[in-house]
PDB file of C-alpha atoms in Angstrom:
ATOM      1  CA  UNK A   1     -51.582 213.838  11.866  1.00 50.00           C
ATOM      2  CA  UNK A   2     -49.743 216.675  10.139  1.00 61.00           C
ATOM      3  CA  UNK A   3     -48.916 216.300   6.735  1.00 81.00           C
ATOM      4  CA  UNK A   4     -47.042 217.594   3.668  1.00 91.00           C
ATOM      5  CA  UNK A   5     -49.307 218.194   0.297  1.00 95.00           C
ATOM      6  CA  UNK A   6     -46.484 218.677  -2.305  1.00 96.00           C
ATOM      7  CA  UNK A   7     -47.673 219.088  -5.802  1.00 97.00           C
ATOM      8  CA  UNK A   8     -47.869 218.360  -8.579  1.00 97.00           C
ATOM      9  CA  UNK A   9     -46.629 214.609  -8.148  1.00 95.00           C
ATOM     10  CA  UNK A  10     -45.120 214.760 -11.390  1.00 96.00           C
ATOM     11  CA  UNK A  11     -44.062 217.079 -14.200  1.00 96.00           C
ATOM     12  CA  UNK A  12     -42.513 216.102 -18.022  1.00 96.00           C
ATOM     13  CA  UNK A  13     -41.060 219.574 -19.309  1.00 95.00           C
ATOM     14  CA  UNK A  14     -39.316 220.625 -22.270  1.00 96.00           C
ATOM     15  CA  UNK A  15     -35.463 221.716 -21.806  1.00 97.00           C
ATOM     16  CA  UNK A  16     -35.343 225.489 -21.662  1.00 97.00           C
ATOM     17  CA  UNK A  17     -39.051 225.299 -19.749  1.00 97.00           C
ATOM     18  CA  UNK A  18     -39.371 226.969 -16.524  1.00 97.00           C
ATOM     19  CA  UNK A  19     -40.696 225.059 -12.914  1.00 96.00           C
ATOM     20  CA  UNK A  20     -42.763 225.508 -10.409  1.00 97.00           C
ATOM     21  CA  UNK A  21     -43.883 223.296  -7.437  1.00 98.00           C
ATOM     22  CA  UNK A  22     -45.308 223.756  -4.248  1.00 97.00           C
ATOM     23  CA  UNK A  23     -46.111 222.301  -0.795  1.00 97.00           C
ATOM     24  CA  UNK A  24     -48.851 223.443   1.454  1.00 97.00           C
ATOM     25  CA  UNK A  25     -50.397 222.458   4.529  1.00 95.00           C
ATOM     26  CA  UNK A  26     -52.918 223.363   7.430  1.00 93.00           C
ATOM     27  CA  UNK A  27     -50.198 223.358   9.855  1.00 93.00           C
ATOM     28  CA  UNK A  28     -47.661 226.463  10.745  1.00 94.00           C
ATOM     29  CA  UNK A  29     -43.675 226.316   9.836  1.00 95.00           C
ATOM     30  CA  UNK A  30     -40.535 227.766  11.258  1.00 94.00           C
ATOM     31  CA  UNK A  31     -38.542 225.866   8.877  1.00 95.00           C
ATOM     32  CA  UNK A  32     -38.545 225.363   4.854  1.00 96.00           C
ATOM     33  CA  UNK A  33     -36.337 223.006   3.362  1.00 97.00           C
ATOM     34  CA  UNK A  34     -35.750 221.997  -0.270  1.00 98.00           C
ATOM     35  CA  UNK A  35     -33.993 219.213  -1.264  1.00 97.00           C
ATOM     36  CA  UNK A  36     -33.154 216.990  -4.361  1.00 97.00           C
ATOM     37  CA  UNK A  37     -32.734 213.688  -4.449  1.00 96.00           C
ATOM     38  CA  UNK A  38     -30.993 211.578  -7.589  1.00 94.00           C
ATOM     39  CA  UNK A  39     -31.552 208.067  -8.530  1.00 86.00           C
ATOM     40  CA  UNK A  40     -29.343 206.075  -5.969  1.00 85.00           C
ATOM     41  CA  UNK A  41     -28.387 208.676  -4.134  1.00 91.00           C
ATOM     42  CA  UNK A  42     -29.446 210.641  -1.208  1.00 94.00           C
ATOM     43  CA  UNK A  43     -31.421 213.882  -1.039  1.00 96.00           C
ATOM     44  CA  UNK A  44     -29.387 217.008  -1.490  1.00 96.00           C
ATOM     45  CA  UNK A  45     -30.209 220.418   0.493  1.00 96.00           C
ATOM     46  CA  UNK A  46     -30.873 223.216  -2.293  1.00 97.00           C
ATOM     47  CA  UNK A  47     -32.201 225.656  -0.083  1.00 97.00           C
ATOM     48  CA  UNK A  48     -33.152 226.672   3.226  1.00 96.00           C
ATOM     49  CA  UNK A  49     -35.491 228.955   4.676  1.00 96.00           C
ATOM     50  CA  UNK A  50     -36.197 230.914   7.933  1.00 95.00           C
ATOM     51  CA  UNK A  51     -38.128 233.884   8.190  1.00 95.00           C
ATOM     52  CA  UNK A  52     -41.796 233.836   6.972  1.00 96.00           C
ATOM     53  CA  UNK A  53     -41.926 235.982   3.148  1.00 96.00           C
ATOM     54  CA  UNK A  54     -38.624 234.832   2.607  1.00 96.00           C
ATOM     55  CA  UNK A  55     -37.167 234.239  -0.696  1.00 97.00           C
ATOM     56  CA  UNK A  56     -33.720 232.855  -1.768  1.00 97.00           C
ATOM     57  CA  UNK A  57     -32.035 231.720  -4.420  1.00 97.00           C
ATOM     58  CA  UNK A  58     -29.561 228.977  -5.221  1.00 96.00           C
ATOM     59  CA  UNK A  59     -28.585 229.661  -9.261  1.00 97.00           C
ATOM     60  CA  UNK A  60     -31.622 229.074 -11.189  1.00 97.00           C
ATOM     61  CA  UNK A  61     -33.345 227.622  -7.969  1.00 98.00           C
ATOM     62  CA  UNK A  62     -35.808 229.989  -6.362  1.00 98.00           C
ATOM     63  CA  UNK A  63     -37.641 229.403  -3.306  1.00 98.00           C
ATOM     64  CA  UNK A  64     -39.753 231.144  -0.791  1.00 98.00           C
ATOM     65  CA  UNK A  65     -40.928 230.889   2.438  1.00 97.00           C
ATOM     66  CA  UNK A  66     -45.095 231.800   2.452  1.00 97.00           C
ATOM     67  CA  UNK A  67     -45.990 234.342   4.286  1.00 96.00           C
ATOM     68  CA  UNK A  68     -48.741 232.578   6.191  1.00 95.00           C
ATOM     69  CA  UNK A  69     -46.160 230.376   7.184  1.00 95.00           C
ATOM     70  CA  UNK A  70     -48.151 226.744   5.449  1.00 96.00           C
ATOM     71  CA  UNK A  71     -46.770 226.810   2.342  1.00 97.00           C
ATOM     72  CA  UNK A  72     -43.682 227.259   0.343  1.00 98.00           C
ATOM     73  CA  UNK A  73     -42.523 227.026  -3.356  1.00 98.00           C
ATOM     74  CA  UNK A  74     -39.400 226.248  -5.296  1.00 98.00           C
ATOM     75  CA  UNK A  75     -38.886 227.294  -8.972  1.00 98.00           C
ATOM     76  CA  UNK A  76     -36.732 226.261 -11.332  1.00 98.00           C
ATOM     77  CA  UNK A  77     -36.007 228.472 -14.319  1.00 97.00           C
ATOM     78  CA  UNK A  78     -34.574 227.493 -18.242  1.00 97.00           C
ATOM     79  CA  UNK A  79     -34.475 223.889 -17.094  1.00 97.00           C
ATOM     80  CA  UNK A  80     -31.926 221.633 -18.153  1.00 96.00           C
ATOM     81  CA  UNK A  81     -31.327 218.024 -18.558  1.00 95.00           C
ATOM     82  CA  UNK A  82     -29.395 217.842 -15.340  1.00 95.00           C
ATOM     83  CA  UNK A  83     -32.751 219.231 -12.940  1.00 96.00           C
ATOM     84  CA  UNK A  84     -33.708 215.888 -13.218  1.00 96.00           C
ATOM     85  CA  UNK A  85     -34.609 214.469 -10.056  1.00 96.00           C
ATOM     86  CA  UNK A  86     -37.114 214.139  -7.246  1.00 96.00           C
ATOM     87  CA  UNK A  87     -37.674 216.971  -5.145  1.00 97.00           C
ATOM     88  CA  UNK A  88     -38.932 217.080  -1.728  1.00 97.00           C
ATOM     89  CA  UNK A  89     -39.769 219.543   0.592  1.00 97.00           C
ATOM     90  CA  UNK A  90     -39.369 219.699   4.266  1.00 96.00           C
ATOM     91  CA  UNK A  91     -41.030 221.609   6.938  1.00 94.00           C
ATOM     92  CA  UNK A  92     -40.794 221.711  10.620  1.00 92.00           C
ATOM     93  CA  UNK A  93     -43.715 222.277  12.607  1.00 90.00           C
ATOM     94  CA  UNK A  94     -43.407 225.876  14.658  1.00 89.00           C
ATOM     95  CA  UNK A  95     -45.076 223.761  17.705  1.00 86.00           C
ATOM     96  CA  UNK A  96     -43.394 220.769  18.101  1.00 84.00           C
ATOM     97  CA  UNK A  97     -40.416 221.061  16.543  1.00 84.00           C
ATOM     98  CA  UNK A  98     -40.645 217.807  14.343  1.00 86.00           C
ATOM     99  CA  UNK A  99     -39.646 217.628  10.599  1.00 89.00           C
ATOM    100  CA  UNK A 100     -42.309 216.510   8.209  1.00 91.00           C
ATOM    101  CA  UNK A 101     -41.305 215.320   4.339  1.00 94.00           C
ATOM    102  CA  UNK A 102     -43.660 216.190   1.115  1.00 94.00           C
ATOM    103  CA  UNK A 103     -43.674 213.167  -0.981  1.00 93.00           C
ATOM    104  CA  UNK A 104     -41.323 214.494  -3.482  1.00 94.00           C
ATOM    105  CA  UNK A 105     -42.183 215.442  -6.977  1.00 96.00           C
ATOM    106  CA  UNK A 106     -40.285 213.649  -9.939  1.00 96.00           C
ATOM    107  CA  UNK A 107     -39.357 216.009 -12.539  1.00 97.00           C
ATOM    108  CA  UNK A 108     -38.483 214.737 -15.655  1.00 96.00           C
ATOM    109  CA  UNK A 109     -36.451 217.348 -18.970  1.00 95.00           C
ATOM    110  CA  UNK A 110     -36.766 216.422 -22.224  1.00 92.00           C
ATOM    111  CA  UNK A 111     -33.556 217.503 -24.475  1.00 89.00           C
TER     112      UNK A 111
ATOM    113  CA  UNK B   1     -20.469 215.372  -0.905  1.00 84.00           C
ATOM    114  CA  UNK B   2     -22.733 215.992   2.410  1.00 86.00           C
ATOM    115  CA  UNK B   3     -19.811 214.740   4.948  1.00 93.00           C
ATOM    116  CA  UNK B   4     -22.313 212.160   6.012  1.00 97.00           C
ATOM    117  CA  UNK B   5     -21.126 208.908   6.191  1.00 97.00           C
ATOM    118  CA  UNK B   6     -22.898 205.290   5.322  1.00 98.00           C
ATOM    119  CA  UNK B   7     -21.971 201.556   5.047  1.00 97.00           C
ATOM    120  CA  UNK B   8     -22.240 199.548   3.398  1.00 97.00           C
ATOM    121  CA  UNK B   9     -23.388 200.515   0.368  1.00 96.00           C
ATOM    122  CA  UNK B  10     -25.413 197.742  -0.247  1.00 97.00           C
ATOM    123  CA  UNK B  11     -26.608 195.178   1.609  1.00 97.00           C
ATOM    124  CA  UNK B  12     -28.046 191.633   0.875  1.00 98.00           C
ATOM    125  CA  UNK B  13     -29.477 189.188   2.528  1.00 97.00           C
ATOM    126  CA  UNK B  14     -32.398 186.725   3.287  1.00 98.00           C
ATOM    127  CA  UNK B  15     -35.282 186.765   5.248  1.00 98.00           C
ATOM    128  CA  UNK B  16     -34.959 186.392   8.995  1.00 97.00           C
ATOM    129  CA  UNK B  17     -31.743 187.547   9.301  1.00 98.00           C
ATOM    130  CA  UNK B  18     -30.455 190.453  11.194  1.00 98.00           C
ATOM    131  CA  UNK B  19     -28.331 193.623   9.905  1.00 98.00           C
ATOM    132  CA  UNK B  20     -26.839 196.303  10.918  1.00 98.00           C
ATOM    133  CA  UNK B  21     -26.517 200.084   9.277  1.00 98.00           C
ATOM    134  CA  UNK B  22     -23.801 202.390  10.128  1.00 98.00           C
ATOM    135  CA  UNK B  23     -23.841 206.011   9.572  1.00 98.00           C
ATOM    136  CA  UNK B  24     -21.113 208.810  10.665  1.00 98.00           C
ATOM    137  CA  UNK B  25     -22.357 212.371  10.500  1.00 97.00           C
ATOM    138  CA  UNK B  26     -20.786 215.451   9.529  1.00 96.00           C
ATOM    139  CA  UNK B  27     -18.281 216.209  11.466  1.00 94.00           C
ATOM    140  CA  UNK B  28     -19.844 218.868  14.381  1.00 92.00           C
ATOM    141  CA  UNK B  29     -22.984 217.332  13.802  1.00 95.00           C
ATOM    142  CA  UNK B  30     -24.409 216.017  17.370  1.00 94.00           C
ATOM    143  CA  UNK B  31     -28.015 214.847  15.885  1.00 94.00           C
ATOM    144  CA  UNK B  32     -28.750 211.741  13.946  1.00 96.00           C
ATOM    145  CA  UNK B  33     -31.756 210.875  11.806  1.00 96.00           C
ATOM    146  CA  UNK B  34     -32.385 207.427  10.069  1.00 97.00           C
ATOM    147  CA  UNK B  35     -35.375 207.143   7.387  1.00 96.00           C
ATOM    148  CA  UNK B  36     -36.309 204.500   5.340  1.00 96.00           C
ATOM    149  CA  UNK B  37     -37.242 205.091   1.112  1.00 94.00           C
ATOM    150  CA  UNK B  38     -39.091 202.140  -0.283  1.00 90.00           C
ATOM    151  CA  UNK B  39     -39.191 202.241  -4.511  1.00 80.00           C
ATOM    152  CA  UNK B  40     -41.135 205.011  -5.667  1.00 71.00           C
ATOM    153  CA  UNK B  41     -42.098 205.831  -1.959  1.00 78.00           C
ATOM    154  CA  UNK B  42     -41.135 209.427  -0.023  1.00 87.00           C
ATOM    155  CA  UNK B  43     -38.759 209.435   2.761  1.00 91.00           C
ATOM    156  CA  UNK B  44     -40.529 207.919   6.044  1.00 92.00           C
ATOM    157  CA  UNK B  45     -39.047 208.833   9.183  1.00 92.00           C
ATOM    158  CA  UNK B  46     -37.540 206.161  11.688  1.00 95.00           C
ATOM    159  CA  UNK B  47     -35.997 207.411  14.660  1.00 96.00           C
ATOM    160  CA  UNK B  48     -33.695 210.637  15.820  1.00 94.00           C
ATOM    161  CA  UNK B  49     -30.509 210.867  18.465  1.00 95.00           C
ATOM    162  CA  UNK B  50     -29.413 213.814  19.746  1.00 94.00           C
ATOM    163  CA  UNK B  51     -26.083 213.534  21.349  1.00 94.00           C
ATOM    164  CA  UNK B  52     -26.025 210.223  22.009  1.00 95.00           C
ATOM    165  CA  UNK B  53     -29.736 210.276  23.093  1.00 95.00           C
ATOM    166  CA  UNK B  54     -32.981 208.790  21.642  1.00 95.00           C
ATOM    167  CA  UNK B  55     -35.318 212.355  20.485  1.00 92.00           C
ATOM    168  CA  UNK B  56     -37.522 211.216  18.532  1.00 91.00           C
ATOM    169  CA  UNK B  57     -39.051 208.282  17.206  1.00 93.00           C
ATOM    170  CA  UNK B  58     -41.440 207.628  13.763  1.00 91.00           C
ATOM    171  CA  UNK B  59     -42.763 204.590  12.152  1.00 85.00           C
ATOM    172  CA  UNK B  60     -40.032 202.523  13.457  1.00 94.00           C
ATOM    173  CA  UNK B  61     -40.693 198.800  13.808  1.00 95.00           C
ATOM    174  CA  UNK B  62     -40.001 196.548  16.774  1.00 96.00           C
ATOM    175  CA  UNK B  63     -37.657 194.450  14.942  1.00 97.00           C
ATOM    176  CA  UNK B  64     -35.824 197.405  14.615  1.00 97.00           C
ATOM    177  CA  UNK B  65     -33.727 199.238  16.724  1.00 97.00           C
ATOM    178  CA  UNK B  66     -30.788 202.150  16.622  1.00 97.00           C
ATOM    179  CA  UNK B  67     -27.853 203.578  18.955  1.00 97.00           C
ATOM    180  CA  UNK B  68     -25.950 206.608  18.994  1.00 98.00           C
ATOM    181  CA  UNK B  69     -22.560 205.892  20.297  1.00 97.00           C
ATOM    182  CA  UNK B  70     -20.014 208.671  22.167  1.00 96.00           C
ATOM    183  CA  UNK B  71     -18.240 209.525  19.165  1.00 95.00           C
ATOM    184  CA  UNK B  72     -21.721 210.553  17.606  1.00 96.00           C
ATOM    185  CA  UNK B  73     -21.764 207.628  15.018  1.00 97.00           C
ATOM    186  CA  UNK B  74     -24.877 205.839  14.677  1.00 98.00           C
ATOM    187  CA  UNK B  75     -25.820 202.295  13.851  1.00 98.00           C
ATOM    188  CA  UNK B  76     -29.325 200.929  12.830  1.00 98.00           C
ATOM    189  CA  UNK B  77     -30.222 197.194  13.605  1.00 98.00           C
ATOM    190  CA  UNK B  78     -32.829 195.420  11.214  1.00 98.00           C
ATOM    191  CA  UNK B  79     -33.845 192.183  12.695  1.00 97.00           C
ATOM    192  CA  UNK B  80     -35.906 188.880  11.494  1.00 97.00           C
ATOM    193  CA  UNK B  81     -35.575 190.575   7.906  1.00 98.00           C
ATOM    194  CA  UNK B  82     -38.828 190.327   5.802  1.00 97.00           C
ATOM    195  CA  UNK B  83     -39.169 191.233   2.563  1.00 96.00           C
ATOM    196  CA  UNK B  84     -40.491 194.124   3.052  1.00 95.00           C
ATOM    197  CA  UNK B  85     -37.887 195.741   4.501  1.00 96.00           C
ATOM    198  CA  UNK B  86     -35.817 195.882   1.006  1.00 96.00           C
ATOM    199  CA  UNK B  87     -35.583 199.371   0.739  1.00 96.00           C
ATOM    200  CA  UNK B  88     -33.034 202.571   0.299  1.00 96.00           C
ATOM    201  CA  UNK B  89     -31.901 203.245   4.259  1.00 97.00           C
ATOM    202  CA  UNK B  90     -30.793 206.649   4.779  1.00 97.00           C
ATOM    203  CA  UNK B  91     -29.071 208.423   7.319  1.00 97.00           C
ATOM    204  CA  UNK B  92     -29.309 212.484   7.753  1.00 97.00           C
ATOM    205  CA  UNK B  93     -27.326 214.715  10.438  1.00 96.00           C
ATOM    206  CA  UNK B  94     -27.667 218.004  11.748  1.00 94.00           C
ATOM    207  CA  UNK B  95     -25.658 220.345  13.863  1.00 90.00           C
ATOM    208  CA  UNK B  96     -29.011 220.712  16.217  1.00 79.00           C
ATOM    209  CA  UNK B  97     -32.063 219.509  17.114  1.00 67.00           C
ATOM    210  CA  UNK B  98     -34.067 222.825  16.296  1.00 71.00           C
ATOM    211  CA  UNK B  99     -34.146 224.401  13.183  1.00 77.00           C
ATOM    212  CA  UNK B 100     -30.406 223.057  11.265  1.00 88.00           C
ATOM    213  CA  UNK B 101     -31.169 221.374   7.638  1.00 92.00           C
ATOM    214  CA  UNK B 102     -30.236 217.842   7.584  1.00 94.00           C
ATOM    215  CA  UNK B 103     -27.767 216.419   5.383  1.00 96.00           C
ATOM    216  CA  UNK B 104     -28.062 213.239   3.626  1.00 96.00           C
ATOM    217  CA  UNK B 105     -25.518 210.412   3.359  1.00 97.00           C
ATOM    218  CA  UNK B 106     -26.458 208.078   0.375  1.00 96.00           C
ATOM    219  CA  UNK B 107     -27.877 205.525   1.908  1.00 96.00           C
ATOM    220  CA  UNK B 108     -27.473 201.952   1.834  1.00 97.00           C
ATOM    221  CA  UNK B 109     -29.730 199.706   0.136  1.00 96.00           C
ATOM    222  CA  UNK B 110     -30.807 196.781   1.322  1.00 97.00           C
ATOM    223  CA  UNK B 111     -32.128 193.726  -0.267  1.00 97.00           C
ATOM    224  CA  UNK B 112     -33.813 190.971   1.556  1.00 97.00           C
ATOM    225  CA  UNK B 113     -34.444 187.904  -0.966  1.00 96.00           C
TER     226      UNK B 113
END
């Protein structure tokens, strides 16, 4: 079935660093969603995203909307302790509507 | 806060029993999503009301089952608990069924010893 590849699975960074994770896929979008999830809690929307070649920003978030429609990216810039977290994205498939999940990439800051 | 509503916030109990989730969405929100986090797993997709209405449905087991109700809150039944089923239980809403971003209560967790 259709899938999610998010990447990279993991990332250990230095405070100050900057971030960058993506998720592709064979499959077409209408829908990007970036979320963030902290230990015990639920996932939290950062960002969404429409329109293919889009590209928003939430602070030091960044995230854009590829314009073949598979993929999409989220950066973070001068990371701080705080980014830590899992990160997922979202996408919903242009022909059936459903929502597929990325299996989340764990990002850990080191003061 | 995401407005999205779950109890309890943890959960307990032993194998073959039966439990039950609730979830209230933000308010406006007419669609209902339920997924299921095991430790160290991604979110895996259970089941979806829209308006009271069943829209979709993922890996949800037989043992399981959910319900919208008219005032659009949502309860998940786990039955003949194994101990497998310990996991983070979340519920998401959105305002439709196309295109809205879902917003994530915190889940409850549930323990089955």
């Amino acid at each position: 079935g259709q899938q999610l590849n998010q990447s990279p699975q993991s990332m250990f960074i230095q405070e100050g660093e900057d971030v960058s994770m993506n998720c592709t896929s064979s499959s077409i979008f209408n829908t990007w969603l970036w979320y963030k999830q902290d230990p015990g809690e639920g996932p939290v929307l950062l960002i969404a995203l429409y329109k293919a070649g889009e590209l928003t920003s939430n602070g030091r978030l960044t995230a854009q909307f590829g314009i073949t429609r598979k993929d999409s990216f989220l950066n973070i810039s001068a990371s701080i302790p705080s980014d830590v977290g899992i990160y997922f994205c979202a996408g919903r498939l242009s022909n059936t509507g459903k929502l597929i999940f990325g299996q989340g990439t764990t990002l850990q800051v080191k003061p | 806060d995401s407005g999205v509503t779950q109890t309890p916030k943890h959960l307990i109990t032993a194998t073959g029993q039966r439990v039950t989730l609730r979830c209230s969405p933000r308010s406006g929100d007419l669609s209902v999503y339920w997924y299921q986090q095991s430790l160290d797993q991604g979110l895996q997709f259970l089941i979806q009301y829209y308006n009271g209405e069943e829209r979709a449905k993922g890996n949800i087991l037989e043992r399981f089952s959910a319900q919208q109700f008219p005032d659009l809150h949502s309860e998940l039944n786990l039955s003949s608990l194994e101990l497998g089923d310990s996991a983070l239980y979340f519920c998401a809403s959105s305002a439709t069924v196309t295109n809205s971003p879902l917003h994530f209560g915190n889940g409850t967790r549930l323990t089955v010893t």
